[in-house]
XYZ file of C-alpha atoms in Angstrom:
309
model
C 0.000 0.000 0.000
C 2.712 2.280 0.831
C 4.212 1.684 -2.568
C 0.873 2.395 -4.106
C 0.825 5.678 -2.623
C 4.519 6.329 -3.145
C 3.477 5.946 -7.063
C 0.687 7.927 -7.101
C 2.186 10.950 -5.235
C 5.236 10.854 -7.718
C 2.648 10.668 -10.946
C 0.633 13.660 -9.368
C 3.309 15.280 -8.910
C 4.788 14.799 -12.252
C 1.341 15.798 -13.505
C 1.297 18.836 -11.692
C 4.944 20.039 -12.958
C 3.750 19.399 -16.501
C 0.693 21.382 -16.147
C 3.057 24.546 -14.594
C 5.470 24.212 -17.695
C 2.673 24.538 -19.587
C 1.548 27.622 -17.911
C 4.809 30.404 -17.462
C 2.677 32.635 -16.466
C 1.067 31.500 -13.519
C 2.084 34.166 -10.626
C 4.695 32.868 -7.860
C 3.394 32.767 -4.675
C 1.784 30.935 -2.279
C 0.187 29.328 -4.897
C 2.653 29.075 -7.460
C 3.093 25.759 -7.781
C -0.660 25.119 -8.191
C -1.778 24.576 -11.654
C -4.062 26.802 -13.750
C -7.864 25.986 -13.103
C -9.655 25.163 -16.312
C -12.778 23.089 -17.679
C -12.205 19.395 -18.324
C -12.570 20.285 -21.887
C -9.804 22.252 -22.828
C -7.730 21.328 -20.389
C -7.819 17.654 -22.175
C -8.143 19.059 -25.418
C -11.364 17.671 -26.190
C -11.966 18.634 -30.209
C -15.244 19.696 -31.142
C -15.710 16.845 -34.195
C -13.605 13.708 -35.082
C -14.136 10.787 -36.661
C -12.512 6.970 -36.014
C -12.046 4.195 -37.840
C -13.841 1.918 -36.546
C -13.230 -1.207 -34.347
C -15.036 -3.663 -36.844
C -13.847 -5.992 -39.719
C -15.238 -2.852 -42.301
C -12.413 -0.519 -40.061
C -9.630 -3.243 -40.593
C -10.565 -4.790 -44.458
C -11.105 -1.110 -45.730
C -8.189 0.811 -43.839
C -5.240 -1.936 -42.857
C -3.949 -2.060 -46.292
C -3.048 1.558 -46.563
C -1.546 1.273 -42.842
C 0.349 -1.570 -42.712
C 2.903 -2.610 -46.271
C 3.126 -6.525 -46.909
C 6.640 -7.286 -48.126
C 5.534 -11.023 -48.833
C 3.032 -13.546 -48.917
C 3.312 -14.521 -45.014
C 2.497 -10.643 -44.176
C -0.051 -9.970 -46.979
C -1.796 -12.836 -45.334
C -0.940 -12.038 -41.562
C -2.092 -8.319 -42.103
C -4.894 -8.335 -45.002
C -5.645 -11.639 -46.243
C -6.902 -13.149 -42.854
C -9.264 -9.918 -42.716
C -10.544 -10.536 -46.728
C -11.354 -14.095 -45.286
C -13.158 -12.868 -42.278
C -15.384 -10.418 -44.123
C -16.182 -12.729 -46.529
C -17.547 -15.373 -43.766
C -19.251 -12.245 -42.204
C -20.938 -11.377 -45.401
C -22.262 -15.349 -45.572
C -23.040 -15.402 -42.522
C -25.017 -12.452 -42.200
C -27.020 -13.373 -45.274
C -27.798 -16.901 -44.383
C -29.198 -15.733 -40.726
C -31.824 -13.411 -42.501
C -32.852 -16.022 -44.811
C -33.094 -18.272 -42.339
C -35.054 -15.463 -40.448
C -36.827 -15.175 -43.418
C -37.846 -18.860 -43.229
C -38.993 -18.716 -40.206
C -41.486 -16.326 -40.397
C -43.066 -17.839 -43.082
C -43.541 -21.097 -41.027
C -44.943 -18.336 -38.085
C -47.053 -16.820 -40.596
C -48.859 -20.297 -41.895
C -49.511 -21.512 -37.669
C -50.922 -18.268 -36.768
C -53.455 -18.659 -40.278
C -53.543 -22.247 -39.189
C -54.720 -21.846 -35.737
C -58.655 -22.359 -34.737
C -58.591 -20.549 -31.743
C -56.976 -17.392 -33.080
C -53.411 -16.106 -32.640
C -52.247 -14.598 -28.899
C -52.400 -10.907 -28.923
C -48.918 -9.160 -28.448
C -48.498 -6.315 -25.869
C -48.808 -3.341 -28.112
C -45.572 -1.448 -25.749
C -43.589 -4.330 -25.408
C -43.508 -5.095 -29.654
C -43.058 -1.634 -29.777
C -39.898 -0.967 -27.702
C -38.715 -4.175 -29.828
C -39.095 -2.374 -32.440
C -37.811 1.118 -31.344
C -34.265 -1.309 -30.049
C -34.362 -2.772 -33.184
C -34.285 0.119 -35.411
C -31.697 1.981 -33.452
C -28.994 -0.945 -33.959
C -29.668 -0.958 -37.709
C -29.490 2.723 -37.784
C -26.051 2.813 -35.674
C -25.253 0.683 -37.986
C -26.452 2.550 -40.956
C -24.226 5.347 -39.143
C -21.548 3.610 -39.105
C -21.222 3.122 -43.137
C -21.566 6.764 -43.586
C -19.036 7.678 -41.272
C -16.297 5.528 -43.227
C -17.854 6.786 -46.473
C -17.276 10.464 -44.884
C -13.512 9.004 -43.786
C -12.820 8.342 -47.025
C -14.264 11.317 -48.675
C -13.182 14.083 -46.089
C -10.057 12.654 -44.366
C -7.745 9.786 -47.209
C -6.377 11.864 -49.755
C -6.937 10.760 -53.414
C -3.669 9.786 -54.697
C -2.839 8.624 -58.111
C -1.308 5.322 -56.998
C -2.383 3.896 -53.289
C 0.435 4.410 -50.915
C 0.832 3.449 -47.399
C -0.137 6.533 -45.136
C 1.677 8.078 -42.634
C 1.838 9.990 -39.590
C 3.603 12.269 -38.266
C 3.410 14.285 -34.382
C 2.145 18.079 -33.699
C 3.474 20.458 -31.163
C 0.982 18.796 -28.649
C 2.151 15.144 -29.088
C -0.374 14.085 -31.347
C -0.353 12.002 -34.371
C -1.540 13.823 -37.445
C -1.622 12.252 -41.059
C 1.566 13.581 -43.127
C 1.107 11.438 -46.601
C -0.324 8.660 -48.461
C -3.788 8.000 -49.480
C -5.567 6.178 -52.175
C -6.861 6.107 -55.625
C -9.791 7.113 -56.690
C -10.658 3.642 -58.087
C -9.986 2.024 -54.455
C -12.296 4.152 -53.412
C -14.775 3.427 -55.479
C -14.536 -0.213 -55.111
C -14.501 -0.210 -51.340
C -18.074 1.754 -51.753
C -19.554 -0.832 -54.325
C -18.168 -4.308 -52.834
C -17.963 -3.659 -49.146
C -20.178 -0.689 -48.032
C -23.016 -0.889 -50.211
C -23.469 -4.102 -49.202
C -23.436 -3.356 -45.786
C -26.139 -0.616 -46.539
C -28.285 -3.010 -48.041
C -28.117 -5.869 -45.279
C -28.561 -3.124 -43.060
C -32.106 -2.259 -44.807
C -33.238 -5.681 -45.321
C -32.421 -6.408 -41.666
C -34.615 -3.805 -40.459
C -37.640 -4.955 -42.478
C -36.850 -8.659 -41.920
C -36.174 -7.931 -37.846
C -40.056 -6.032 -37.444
C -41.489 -8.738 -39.654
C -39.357 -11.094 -37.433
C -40.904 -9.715 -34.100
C -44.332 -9.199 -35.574
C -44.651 -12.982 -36.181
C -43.372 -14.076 -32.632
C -46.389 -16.414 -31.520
C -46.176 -15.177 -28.093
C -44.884 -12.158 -26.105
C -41.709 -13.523 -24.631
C -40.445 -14.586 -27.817
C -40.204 -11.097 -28.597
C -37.708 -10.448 -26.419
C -35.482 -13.381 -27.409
C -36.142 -12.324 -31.000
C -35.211 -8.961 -30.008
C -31.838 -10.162 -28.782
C -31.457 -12.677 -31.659
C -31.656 -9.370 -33.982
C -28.832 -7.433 -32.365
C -26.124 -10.557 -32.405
C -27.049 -10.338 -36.417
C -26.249 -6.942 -36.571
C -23.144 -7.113 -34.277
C -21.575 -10.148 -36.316
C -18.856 -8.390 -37.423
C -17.597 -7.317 -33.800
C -17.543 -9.958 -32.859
C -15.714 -11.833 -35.253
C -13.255 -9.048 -35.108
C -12.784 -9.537 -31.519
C -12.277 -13.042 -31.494
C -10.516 -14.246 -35.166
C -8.109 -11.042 -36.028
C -5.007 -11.486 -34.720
C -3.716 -8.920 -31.654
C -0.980 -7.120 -34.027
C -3.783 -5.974 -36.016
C -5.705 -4.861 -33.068
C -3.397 -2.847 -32.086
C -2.519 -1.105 -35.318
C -6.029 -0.360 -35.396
C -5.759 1.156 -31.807
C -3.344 3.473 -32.443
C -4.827 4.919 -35.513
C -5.586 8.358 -34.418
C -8.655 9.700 -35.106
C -9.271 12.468 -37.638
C -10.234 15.790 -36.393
C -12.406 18.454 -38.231
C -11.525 21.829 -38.062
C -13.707 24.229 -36.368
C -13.483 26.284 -39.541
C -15.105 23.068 -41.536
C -17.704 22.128 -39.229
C -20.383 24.329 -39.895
C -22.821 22.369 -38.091
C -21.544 22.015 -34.792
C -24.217 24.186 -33.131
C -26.663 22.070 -34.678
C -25.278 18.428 -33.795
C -27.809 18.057 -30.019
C -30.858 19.079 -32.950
C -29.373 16.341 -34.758
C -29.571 13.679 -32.228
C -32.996 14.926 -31.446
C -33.847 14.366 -35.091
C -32.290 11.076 -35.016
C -34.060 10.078 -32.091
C -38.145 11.050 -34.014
C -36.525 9.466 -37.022
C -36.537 5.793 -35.016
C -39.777 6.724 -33.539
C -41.275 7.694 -36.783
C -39.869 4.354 -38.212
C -41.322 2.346 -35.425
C -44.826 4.418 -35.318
C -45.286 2.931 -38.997
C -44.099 -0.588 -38.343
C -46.749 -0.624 -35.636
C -49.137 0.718 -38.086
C -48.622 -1.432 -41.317
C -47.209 -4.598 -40.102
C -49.620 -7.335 -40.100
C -49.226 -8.540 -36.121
C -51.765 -10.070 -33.957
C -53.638 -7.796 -32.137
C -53.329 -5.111 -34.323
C -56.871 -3.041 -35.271
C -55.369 -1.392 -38.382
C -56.711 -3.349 -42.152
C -55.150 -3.560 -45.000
C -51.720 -4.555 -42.852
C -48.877 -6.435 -44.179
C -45.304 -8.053 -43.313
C -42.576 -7.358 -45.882
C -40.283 -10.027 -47.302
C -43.334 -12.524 -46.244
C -46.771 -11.871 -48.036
């Protein structure tokens, strides 16, 4: 214990001495060794807008091969090709759960026609919060893909010939990107084979997930469809966490992340409105999913379930 605090007095005052050098002109005194009181937020620098790659087999199959160079075979494969293999088993994956979700719900849909005694009513609150859950991992998700579009766009250089890119350290210690980038082409091909796919499972996960929990034949199998829904859309976490190896972990760790300037975000004033806006965009989305799908119990004709009618 007394070694404990023997460390944590000499890291205080370590931390203290920093912050002084960092501010000449604090007055000598009985207080001169005190540092300069400021907010949390500029005193750790907190920038108004950035952007990460993210911690997901799209972060490392889109971005590793611009930050890591594969002299031969055995790296191309430790450092790309092991990522390639992953998204591609992600990708099957993915689309063989929704078809089997999409199996399934036809089976639901012929027992509850099938059934003499009528279908049991779902609790109107309980498919809706399903819903509401639902459509705010899809839309994350859907968040996610435009963020690394906007990476792309905004932050990688277009280059005539793809080179690794690299980093180099500002006056305050922090990494900034120096060079590299990659061609336009690249670019376009990460947007047509990786991300618009992504997009698209996205969108048919949504419609597949409410027709999913409007077919549940009773109300606690909404919740374990529910939870069934969000290890779909989380998939590629999770095989990120568990198959890619820890090198490429932490390369994707210590990518820095890219900061707007306060001259180029224009709508930084706007961004709580935004959230707000995101937030009646779910509700709106799960408002007509309780309104058109066809699920038992609801009052509303002319109803239907995507993907299954």
């Amino acid at each position: 214990r007394a070694r404990d605090g023997l460390v944590g007095s000499v890291l205080c005052s370590t931390s203290r001495a920093a912050m002084v050098a960092d501010n000449p002109e604090q007055p000598a005194g009985k207080h001169a060794n005190s540092p300069k009181r400021r907010e949390l937020r500029e005193a750790a620098k907190v920038c108004k807008y950035e952007y990460s790659i993210p911690q997901s087999l799209y972060g490392t199959v889109i971005f590793m091969p611009v930050l890591v160079d594969a002299d031969d075979i055995y790296e191309w494969l430790r450092w790309h090709g092991m990522s390639y293999f992953w998204m591609a088993i992600n990708f099957v994956l993915q689309a063989l759960f929704m078809l089997g979700v999409h199996d399934v719900c036809v089976e639901l849909r012929k027992e509850s026609r099938a059934l003499e005694d009528g279908c049991v009513e779902l609790i109107p609150y309980l498919l809706g919060i399903a819903f509401f859950c639902t459509a705010v991992c899809v839309m994350t998700d859907m968040q996610e893909t435009w963020d690394i579009l906007y990476l792309l766009r905004r932050f990688v250089p277009t280059v005539q010939t793809t080179s690794i890119l690299r980093f180099q350290g500002d006056g305050d210690g922090n990494l900034k990107l120096a060079e590299g980038g990659m061609t336009l082409l690249r670019k376009v091909l990460i947007c047509v084979f990786i991300l618009l796919p992504k997009f698209l499972l996205a969108v048919a996960l949504l419609l597949m997930g409410f027709t999913f929990l409007a077919t549940s034949p009773a109300n606690v199998e909404i919740i374990l469809n529910a939870t069934a829904l969000i290890f779909i859309i989380e998939m590629d976490e999770a095989l990120f966490a568990y198959f890619d190896l820890p090198e490429v972990h932490c390369i994707m760790d210590a990518v820095p992340s890219f900061e707007e300037e306060d001259k180029d975000s224009k709508l930084v004033k706007f961004r709580p409105v935004g959230r707000f806006l995101k937030f009646f965009l779910c509700c709106t989305i799960v408002v007509a999913g309780m309104i058109t799908f066809d699920w038992c119990g609801n009052p509303n004709t002319g109803v239907f379930l995507p993907l299954v009618d």
